mmCIF file of C-alpha atoms and ligand atoms in Angstrom:
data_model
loop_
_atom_site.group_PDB
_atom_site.id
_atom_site.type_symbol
_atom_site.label_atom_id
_atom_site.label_comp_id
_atom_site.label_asym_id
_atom_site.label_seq_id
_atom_site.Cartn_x
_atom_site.Cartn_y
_atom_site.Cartn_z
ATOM 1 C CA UNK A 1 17.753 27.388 -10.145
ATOM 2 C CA UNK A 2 16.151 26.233 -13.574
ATOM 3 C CA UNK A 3 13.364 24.281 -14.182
ATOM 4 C CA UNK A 4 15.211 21.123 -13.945
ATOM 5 C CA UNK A 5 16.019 21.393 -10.570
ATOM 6 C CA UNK A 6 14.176 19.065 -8.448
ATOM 7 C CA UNK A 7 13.516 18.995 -5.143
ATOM 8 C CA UNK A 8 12.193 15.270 -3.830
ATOM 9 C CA UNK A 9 12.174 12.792 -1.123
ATOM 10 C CA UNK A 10 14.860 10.102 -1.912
ATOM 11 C CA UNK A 11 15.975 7.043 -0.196
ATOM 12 C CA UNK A 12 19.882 7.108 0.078
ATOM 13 C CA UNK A 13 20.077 3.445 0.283
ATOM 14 C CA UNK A 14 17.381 0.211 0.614
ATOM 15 C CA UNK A 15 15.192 0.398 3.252
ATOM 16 C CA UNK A 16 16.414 3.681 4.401
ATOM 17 C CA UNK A 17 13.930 6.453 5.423
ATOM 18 C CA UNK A 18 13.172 9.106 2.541
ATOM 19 C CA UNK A 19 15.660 12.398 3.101
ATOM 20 C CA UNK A 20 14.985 15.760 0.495
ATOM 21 C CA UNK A 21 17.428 15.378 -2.210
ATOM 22 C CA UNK A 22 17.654 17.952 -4.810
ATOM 23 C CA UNK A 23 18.447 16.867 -8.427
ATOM 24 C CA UNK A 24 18.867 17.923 -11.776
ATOM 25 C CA UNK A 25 16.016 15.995 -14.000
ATOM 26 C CA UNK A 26 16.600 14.723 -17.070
ATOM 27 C CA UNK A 27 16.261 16.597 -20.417
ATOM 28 C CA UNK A 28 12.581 16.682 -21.751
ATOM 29 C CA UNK A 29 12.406 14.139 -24.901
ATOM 30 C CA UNK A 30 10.802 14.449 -28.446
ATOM 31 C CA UNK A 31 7.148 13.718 -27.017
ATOM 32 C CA UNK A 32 8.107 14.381 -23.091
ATOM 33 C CA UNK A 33 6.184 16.928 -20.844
ATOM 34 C CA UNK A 34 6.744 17.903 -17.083
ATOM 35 C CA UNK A 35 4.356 17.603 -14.811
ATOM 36 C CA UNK A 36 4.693 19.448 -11.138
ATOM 37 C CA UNK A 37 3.069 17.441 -8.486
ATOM 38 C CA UNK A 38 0.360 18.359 -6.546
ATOM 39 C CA UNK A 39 -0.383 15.560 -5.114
ATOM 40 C CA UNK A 40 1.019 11.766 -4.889
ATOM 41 C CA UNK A 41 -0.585 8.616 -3.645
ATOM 42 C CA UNK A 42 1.479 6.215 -1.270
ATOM 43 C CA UNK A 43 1.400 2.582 -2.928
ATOM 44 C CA UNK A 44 2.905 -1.029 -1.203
ATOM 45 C CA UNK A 45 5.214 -0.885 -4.382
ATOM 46 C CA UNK A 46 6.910 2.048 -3.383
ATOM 47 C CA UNK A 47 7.781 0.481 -0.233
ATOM 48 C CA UNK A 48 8.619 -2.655 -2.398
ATOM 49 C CA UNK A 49 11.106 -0.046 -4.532
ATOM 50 C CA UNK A 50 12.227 1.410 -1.829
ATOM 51 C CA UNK A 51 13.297 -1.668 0.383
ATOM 52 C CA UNK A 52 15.052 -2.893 -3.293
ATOM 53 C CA UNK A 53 13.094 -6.059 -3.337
ATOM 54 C CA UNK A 54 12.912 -5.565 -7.128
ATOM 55 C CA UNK A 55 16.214 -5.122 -7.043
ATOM 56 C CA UNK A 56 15.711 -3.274 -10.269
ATOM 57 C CA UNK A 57 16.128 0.415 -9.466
ATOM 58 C CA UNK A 58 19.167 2.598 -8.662
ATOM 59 C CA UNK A 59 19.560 4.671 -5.122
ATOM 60 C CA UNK A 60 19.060 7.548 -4.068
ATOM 61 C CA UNK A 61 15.781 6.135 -5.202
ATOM 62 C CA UNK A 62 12.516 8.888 -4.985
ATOM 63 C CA UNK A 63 9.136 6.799 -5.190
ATOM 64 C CA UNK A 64 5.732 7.663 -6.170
ATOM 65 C CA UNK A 65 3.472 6.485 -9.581
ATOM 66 C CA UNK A 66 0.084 8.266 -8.063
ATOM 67 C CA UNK A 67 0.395 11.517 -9.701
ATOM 68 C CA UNK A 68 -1.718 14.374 -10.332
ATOM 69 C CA UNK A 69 -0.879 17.930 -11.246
ATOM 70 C CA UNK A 70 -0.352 20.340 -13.857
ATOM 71 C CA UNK A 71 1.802 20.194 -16.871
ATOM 72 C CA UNK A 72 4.480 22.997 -16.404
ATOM 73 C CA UNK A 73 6.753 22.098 -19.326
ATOM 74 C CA UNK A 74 5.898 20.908 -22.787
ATOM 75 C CA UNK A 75 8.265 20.018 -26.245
ATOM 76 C CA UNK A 76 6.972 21.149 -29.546
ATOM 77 C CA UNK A 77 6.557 17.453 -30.776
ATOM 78 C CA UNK A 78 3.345 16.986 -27.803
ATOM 79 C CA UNK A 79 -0.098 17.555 -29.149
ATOM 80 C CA UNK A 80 -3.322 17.667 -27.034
ATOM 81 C CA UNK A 81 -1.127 19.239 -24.027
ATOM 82 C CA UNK A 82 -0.453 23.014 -22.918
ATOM 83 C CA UNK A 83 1.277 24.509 -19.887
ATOM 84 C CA UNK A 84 -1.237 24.556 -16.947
ATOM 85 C CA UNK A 85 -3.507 21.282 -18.173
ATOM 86 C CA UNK A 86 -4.114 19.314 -15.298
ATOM 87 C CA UNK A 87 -3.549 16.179 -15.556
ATOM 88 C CA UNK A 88 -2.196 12.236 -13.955
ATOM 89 C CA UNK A 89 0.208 9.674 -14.258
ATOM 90 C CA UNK A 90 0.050 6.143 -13.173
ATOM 91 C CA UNK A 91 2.685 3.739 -12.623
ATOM 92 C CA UNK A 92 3.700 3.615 -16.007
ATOM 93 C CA UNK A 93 5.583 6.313 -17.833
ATOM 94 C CA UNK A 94 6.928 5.631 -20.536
ATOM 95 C CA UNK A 95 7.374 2.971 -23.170
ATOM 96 C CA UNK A 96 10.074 1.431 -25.577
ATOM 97 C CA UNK A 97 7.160 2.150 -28.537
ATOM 98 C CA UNK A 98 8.307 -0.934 -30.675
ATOM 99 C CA UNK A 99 7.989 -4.351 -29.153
ATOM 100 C CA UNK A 100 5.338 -6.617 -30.099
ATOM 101 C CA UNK A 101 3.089 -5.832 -27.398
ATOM 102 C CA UNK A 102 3.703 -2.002 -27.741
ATOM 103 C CA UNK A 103 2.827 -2.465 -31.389
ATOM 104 C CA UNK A 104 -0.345 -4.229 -30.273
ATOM 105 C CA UNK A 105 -1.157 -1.097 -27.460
ATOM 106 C CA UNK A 106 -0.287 -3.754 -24.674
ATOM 107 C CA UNK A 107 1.895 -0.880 -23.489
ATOM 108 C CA UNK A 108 1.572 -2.764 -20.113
ATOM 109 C CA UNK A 109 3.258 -5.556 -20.893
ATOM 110 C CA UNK A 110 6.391 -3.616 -22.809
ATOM 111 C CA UNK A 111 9.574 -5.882 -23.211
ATOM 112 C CA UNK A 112 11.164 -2.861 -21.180
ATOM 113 C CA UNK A 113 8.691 -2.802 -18.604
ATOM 114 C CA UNK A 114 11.220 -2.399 -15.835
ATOM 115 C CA UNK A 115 12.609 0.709 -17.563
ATOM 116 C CA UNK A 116 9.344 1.918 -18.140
ATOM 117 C CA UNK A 117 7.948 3.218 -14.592
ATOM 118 C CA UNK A 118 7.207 6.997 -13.724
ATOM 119 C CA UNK A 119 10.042 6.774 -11.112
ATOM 120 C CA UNK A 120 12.289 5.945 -13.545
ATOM 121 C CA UNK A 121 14.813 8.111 -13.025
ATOM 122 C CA UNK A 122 13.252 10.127 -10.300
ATOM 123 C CA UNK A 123 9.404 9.732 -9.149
ATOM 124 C CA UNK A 124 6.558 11.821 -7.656
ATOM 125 C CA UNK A 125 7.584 12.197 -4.071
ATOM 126 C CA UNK A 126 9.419 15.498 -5.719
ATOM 127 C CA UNK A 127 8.250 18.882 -7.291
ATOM 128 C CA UNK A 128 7.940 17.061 -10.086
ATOM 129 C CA UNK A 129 8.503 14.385 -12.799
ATOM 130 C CA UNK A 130 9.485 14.019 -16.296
ATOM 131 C CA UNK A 131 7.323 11.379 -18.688
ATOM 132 C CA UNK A 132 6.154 10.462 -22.096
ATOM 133 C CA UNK A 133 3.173 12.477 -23.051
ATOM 134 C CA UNK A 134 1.098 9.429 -23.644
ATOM 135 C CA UNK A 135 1.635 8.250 -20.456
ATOM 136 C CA UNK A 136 -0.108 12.094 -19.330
ATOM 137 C CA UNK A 137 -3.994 11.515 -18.645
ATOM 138 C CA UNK A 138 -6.467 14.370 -18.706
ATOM 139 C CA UNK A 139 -8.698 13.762 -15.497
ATOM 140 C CA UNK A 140 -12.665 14.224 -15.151
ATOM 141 C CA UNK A 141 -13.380 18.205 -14.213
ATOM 142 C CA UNK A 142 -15.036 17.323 -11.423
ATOM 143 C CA UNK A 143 -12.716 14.501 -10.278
ATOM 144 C CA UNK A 144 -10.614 15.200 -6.624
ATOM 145 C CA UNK A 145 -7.241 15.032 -7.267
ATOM 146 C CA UNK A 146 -6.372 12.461 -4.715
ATOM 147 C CA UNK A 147 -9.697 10.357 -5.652
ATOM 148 C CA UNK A 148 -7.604 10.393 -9.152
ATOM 149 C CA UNK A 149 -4.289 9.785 -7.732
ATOM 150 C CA UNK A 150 -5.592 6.765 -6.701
ATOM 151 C CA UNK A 151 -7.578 5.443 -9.838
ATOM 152 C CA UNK A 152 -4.686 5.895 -11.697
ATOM 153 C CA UNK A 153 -2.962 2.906 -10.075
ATOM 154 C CA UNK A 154 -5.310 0.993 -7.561
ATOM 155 C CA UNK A 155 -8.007 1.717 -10.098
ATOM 156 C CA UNK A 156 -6.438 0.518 -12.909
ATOM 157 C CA UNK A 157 -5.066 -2.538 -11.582
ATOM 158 C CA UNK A 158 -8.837 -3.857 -10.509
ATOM 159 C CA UNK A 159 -10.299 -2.157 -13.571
ATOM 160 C CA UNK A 160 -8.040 -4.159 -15.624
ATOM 161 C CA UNK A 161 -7.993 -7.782 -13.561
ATOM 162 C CA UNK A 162 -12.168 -6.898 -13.623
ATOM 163 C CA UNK A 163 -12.672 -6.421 -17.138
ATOM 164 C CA UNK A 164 -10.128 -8.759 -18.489
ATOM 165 C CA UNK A 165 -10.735 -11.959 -17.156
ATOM 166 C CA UNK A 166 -14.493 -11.597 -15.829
ATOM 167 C CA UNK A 167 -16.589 -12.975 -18.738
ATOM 168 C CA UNK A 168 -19.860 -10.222 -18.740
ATOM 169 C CA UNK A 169 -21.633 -9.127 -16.280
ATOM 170 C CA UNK A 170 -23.876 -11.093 -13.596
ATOM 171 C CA UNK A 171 -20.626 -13.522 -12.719
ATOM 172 C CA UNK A 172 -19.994 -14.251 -9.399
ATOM 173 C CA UNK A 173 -17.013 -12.738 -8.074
ATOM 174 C CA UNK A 174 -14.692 -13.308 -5.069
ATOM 175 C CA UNK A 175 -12.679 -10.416 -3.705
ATOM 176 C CA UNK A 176 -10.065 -11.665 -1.134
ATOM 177 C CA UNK A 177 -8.468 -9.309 0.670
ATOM 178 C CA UNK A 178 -10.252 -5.742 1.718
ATOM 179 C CA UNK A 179 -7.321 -3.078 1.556
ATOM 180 C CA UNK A 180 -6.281 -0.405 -0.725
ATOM 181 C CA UNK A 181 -6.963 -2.658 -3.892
ATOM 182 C CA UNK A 182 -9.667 -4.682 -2.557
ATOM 183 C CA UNK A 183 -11.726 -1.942 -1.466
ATOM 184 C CA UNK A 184 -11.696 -0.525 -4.703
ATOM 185 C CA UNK A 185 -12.308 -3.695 -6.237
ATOM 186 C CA UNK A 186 -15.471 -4.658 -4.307
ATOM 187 C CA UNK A 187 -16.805 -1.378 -5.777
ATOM 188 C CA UNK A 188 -16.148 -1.713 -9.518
ATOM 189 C CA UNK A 189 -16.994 -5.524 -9.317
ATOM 190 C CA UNK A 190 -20.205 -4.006 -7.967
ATOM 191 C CA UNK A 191 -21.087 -1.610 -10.505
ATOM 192 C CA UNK A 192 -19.584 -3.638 -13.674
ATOM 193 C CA UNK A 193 -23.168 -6.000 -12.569
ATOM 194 C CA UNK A 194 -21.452 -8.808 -10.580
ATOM 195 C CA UNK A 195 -22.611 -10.611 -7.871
ATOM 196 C CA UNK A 196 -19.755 -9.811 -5.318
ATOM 197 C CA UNK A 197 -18.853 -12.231 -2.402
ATOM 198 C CA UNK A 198 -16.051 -10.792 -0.518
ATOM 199 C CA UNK A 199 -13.479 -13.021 1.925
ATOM 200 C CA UNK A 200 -11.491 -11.202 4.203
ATOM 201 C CA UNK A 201 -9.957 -12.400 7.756
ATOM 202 C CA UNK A 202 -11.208 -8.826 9.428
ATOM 203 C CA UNK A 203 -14.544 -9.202 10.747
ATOM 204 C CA UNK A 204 -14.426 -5.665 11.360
ATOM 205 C CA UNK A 205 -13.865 -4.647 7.973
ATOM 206 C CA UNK A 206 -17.841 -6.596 7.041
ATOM 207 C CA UNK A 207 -20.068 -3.634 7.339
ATOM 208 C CA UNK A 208 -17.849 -1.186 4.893
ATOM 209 C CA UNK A 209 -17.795 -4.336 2.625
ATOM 210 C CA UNK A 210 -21.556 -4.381 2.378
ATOM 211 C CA UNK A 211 -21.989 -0.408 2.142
ATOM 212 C CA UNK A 212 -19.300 -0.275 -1.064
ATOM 213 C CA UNK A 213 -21.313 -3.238 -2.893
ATOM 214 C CA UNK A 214 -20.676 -6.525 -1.444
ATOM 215 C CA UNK A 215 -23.842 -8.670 -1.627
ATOM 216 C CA UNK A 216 -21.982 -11.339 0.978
ATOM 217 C CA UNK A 217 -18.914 -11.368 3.292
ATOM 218 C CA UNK A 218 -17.432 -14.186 4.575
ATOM 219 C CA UNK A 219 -14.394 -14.673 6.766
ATOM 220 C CA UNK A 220 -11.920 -16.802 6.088
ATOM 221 C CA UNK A 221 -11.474 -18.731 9.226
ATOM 222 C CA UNK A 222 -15.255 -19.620 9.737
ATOM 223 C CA UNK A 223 -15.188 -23.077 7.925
ATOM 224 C CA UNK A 224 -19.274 -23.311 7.735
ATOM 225 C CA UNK A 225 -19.505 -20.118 6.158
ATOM 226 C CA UNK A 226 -16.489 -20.866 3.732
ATOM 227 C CA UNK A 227 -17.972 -24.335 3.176
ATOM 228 C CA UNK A 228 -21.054 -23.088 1.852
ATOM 229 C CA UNK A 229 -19.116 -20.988 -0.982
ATOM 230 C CA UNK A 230 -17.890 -24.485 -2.604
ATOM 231 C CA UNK A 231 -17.974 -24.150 -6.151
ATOM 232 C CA UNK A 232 -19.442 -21.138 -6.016
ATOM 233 C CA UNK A 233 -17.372 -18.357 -7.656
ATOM 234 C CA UNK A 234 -16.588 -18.258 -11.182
ATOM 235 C CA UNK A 235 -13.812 -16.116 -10.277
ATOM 236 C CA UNK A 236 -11.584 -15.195 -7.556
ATOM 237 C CA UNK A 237 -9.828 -11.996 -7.416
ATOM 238 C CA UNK A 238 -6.956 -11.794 -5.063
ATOM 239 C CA UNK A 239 -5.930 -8.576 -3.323
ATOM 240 C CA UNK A 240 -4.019 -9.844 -0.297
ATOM 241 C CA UNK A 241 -0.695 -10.606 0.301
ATOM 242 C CA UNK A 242 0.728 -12.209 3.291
ATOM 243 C CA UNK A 243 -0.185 -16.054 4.186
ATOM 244 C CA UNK A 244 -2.969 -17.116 2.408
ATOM 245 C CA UNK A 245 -5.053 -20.171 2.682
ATOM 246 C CA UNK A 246 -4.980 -21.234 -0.822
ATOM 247 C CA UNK A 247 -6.438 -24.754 -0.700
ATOM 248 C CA UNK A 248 -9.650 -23.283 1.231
ATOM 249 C CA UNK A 249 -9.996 -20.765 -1.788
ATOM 250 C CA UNK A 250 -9.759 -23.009 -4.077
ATOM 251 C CA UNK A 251 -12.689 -24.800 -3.677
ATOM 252 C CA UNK A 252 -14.822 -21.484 -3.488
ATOM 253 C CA UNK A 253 -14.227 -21.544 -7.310
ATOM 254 C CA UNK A 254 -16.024 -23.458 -9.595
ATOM 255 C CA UNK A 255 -14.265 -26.055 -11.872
ATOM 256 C CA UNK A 256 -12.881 -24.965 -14.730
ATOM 257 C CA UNK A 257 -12.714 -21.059 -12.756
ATOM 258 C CA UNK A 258 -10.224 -18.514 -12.736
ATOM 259 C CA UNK A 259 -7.849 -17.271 -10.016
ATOM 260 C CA UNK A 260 -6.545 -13.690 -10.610
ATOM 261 C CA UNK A 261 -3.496 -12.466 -8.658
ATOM 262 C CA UNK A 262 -3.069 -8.681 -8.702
ATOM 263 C CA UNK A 263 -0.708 -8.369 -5.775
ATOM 264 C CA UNK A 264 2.728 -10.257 -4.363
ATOM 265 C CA UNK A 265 1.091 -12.774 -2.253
ATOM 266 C CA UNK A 266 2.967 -16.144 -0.955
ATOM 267 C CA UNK A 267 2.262 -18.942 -2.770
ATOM 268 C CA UNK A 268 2.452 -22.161 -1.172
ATOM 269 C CA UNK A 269 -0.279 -25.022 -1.587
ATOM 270 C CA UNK A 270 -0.706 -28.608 -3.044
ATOM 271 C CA UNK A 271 -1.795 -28.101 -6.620
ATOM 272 C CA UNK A 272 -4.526 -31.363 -6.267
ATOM 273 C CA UNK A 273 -7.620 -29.335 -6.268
ATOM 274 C CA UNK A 274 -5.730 -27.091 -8.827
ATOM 275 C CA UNK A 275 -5.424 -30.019 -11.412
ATOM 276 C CA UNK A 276 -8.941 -32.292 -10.671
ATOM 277 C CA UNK A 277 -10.406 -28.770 -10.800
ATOM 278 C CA UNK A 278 -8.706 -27.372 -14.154
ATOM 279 C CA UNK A 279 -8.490 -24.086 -12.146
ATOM 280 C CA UNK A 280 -6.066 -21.571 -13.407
ATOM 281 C CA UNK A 281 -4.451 -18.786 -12.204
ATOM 282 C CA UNK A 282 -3.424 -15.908 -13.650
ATOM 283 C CA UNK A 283 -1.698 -12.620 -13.539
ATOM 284 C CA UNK A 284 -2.968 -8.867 -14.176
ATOM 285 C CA UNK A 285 -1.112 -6.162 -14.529
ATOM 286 C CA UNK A 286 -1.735 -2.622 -14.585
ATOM 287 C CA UNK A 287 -3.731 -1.822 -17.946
ATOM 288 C CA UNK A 288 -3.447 -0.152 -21.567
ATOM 289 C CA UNK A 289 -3.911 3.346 -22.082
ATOM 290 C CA UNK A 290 -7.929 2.826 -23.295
ATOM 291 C CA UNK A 291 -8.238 1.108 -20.671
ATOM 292 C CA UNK A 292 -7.239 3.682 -17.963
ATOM 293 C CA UNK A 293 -9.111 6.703 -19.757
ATOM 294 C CA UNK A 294 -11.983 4.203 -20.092
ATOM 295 C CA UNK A 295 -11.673 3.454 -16.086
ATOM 296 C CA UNK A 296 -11.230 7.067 -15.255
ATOM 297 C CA UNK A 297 -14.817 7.661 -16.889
ATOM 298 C CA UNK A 298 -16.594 4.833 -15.649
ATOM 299 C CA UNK A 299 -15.246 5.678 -12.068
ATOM 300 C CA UNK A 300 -16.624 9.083 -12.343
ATOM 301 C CA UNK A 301 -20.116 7.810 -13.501
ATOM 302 C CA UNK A 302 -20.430 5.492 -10.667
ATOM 303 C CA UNK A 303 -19.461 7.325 -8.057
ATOM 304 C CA UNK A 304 -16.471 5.012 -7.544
ATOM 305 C CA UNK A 305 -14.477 6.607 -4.731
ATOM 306 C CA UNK A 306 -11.351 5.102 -2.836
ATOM 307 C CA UNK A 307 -10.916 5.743 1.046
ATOM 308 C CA UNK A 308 -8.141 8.372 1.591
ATOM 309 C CA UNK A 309 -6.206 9.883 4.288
ATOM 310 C CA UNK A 310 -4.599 13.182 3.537
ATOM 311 C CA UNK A 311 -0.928 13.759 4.721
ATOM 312 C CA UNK A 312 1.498 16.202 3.756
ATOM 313 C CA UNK A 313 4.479 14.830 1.398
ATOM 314 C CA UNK A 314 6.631 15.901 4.127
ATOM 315 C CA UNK A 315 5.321 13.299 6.441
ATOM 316 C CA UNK A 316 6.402 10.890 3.964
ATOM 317 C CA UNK A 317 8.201 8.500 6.694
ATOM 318 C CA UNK A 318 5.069 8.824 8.532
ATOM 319 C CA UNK A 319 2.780 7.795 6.142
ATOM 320 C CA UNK A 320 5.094 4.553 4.872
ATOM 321 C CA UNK A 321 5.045 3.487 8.564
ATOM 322 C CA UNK A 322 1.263 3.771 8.661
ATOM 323 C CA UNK A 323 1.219 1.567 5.396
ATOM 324 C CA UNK A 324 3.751 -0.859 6.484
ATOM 325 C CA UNK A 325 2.028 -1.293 9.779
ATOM 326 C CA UNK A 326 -1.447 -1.874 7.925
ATOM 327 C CA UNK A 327 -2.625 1.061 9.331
ATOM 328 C CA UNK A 328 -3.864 2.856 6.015
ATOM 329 C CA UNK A 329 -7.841 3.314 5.749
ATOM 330 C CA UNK A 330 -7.486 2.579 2.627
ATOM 331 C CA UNK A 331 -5.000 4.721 1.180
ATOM 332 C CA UNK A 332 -2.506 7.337 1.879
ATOM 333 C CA UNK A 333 -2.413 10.222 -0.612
ATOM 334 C CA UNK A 334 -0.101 12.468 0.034
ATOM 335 C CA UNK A 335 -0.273 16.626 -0.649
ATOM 336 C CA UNK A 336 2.430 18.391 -1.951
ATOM 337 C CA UNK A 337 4.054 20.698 0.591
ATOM 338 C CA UNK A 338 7.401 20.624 -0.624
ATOM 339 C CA UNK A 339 8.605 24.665 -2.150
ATOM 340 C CA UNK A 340 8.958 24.102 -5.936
ATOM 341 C CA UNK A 341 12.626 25.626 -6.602
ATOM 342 C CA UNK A 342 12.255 29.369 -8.313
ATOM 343 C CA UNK A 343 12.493 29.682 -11.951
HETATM 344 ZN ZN1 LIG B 401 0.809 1.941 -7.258
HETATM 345 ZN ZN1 LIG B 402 7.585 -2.083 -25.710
#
């Protein structure tokens, strides 16, 4: 077998539990490197991918956008990389390189975005994965692999939401939802200087709230506590998806405040408060390439770490039922067990 021989964990069809499937990868690129997987984080938008609710992406469908490894493969044209760098990938892979927001370095927001992710054609469940070389981020020495998996998507998506629409430091800052994003986000609001009120509907989840950096938790159903957070935020960051209780958060924000959506929630509410309040909400997605080398550093000098269970890619099913159950402390990352194919 060459070195374009993959082996990965593919869904045959929507919603179908992930089967090896070997394939032939595509020809590197121009500015292309491969990158064997050592490890590969489990994220809700795999499971989104994999049940089709994009309806975007073709079958048999291999997830995974958490990647770290080593590059094994490299074309002339790719400076800055060698054979044996290690190295990870986020959600995004590639780019189309001249729309007006790739011309900009709002690679994020590419015209092409759908075309654009790592598991596009095949993704990181596998021995490994095929991308654009600027899409290929050198990691922190001392950085774990699977604290990096994560950072490289969960990371990036609060880093981004964080430092984007928070204006300096010292704001007050709502985190709703205490998961695999909002975990992570409690801690960077933390350390970026914000005062950090978090509202979650787990009252068990309130003491690892306060130990990442939360100065105040509040659940959601307790209408004193929730009542004394009117007007209060200047921003609410939310993390959750599932039924939400959006005209009780709105009035935690203060007029004229921000509501930033970094997940799929369900939106249903009367847009009253919305409009007398001038609230707005808003959108974040992923982030540019400073931004991610800038949030790998600043992770690493704060001590930034996301909860992690191990597994072994070949408890793949496993681990998706865990996540799809809620069951993930935060997040899965799994280790690569599958036998790369011989040279
Ligand atoms: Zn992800
Ligand atoms: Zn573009």
């Amino acid at each position: 077998m060459s070195l374009s021989t993959v082996v990965g964990y593919a869904a045959r069809s929507p919603g179908e539990s992930l089967e090896l499937f070997t394939y032939e990868s595509p020809e590197l690129g121009d500015h292309d490197v491969r990158v064997s997987v050592s490890h590969c984080g489990l994220c809700f938008s795999d499971i989104h991918a994999i049940d089709d609710d994009y309806s975007e992406f073709a079958f048999p469908f291999v997830g995974g956008h958490e990647i770290v490894g080593y590059v094994s493969e490299v074309e002339p044209a790719v400076s800055g990389l060698k054979v044996g760098d290690r190295v990870g990938i986020g959600w995004q892979g590639r780019s189309c390189g001249s729309c007006e927001w790739c011309m900009q370095g709002e690679v994020q927001l590419c015209q092409e975005i759908g075309d654009c992710g790592t598991w596009t054609p095949y993704g990181g469940f596998s021995s490994s994965v095929v991308v654009d070389d600027r899409f290929v981020y050198p990691l922190p020495e001392d950085m774990a692999p699977e604290v990096a998996a994560v950072l490289l998507c969960a990371g990036i998506t609060v880093y981004n939401a964080l430092c984007g629409f928070v204006e300096g430091p010292e704001q007050k800052v709502g985190i709703v939802g205490v998961g695999g994003l909002g975990h992570l986000a409690i801690q960077f609001a933390h350390a970026l200087g914000n005062e950090v009120t978090v509202i979650s509907s787990s009252p068990g989840k309130k003491d690892e709230a306060l130990a990442w950096g939360a100065d105040r938790f509040v659940l959601v159903g307790d209408k004193a506590a929730m009542k004394q957070l009117d007007y209060c935020l200047d921003l609410l960051l939310c993390t959750a998806h599932g039924d939400i209780d959006w005209e009780a958060l709105f009035m935690t924000v203060k007029k004229r405040g921000r509501i930033v959506l970094i997940g799929f929630p369900e939106m249903d509410f009367n847009p009253t408060d919305l409009v007398a309040h001038e609230l707005s909400i808003t959108g974040s997605f992923l982030g540019n390439r400073a931004t991610m080398q800038e949030m790998l550093s600043f992770a690493q000098e704060h001590e930034i770490k996301p909860q992690i269970e191990l597994m072994r890619m070949s408890e793949v099913n496993e681990a998706i039922q865990r996540l799809r159950d809620n069951q993930a402390r935060y997040r899965i990352v799994l280790v690569n067990d599958i036998e790369s194919p011989a040279p």
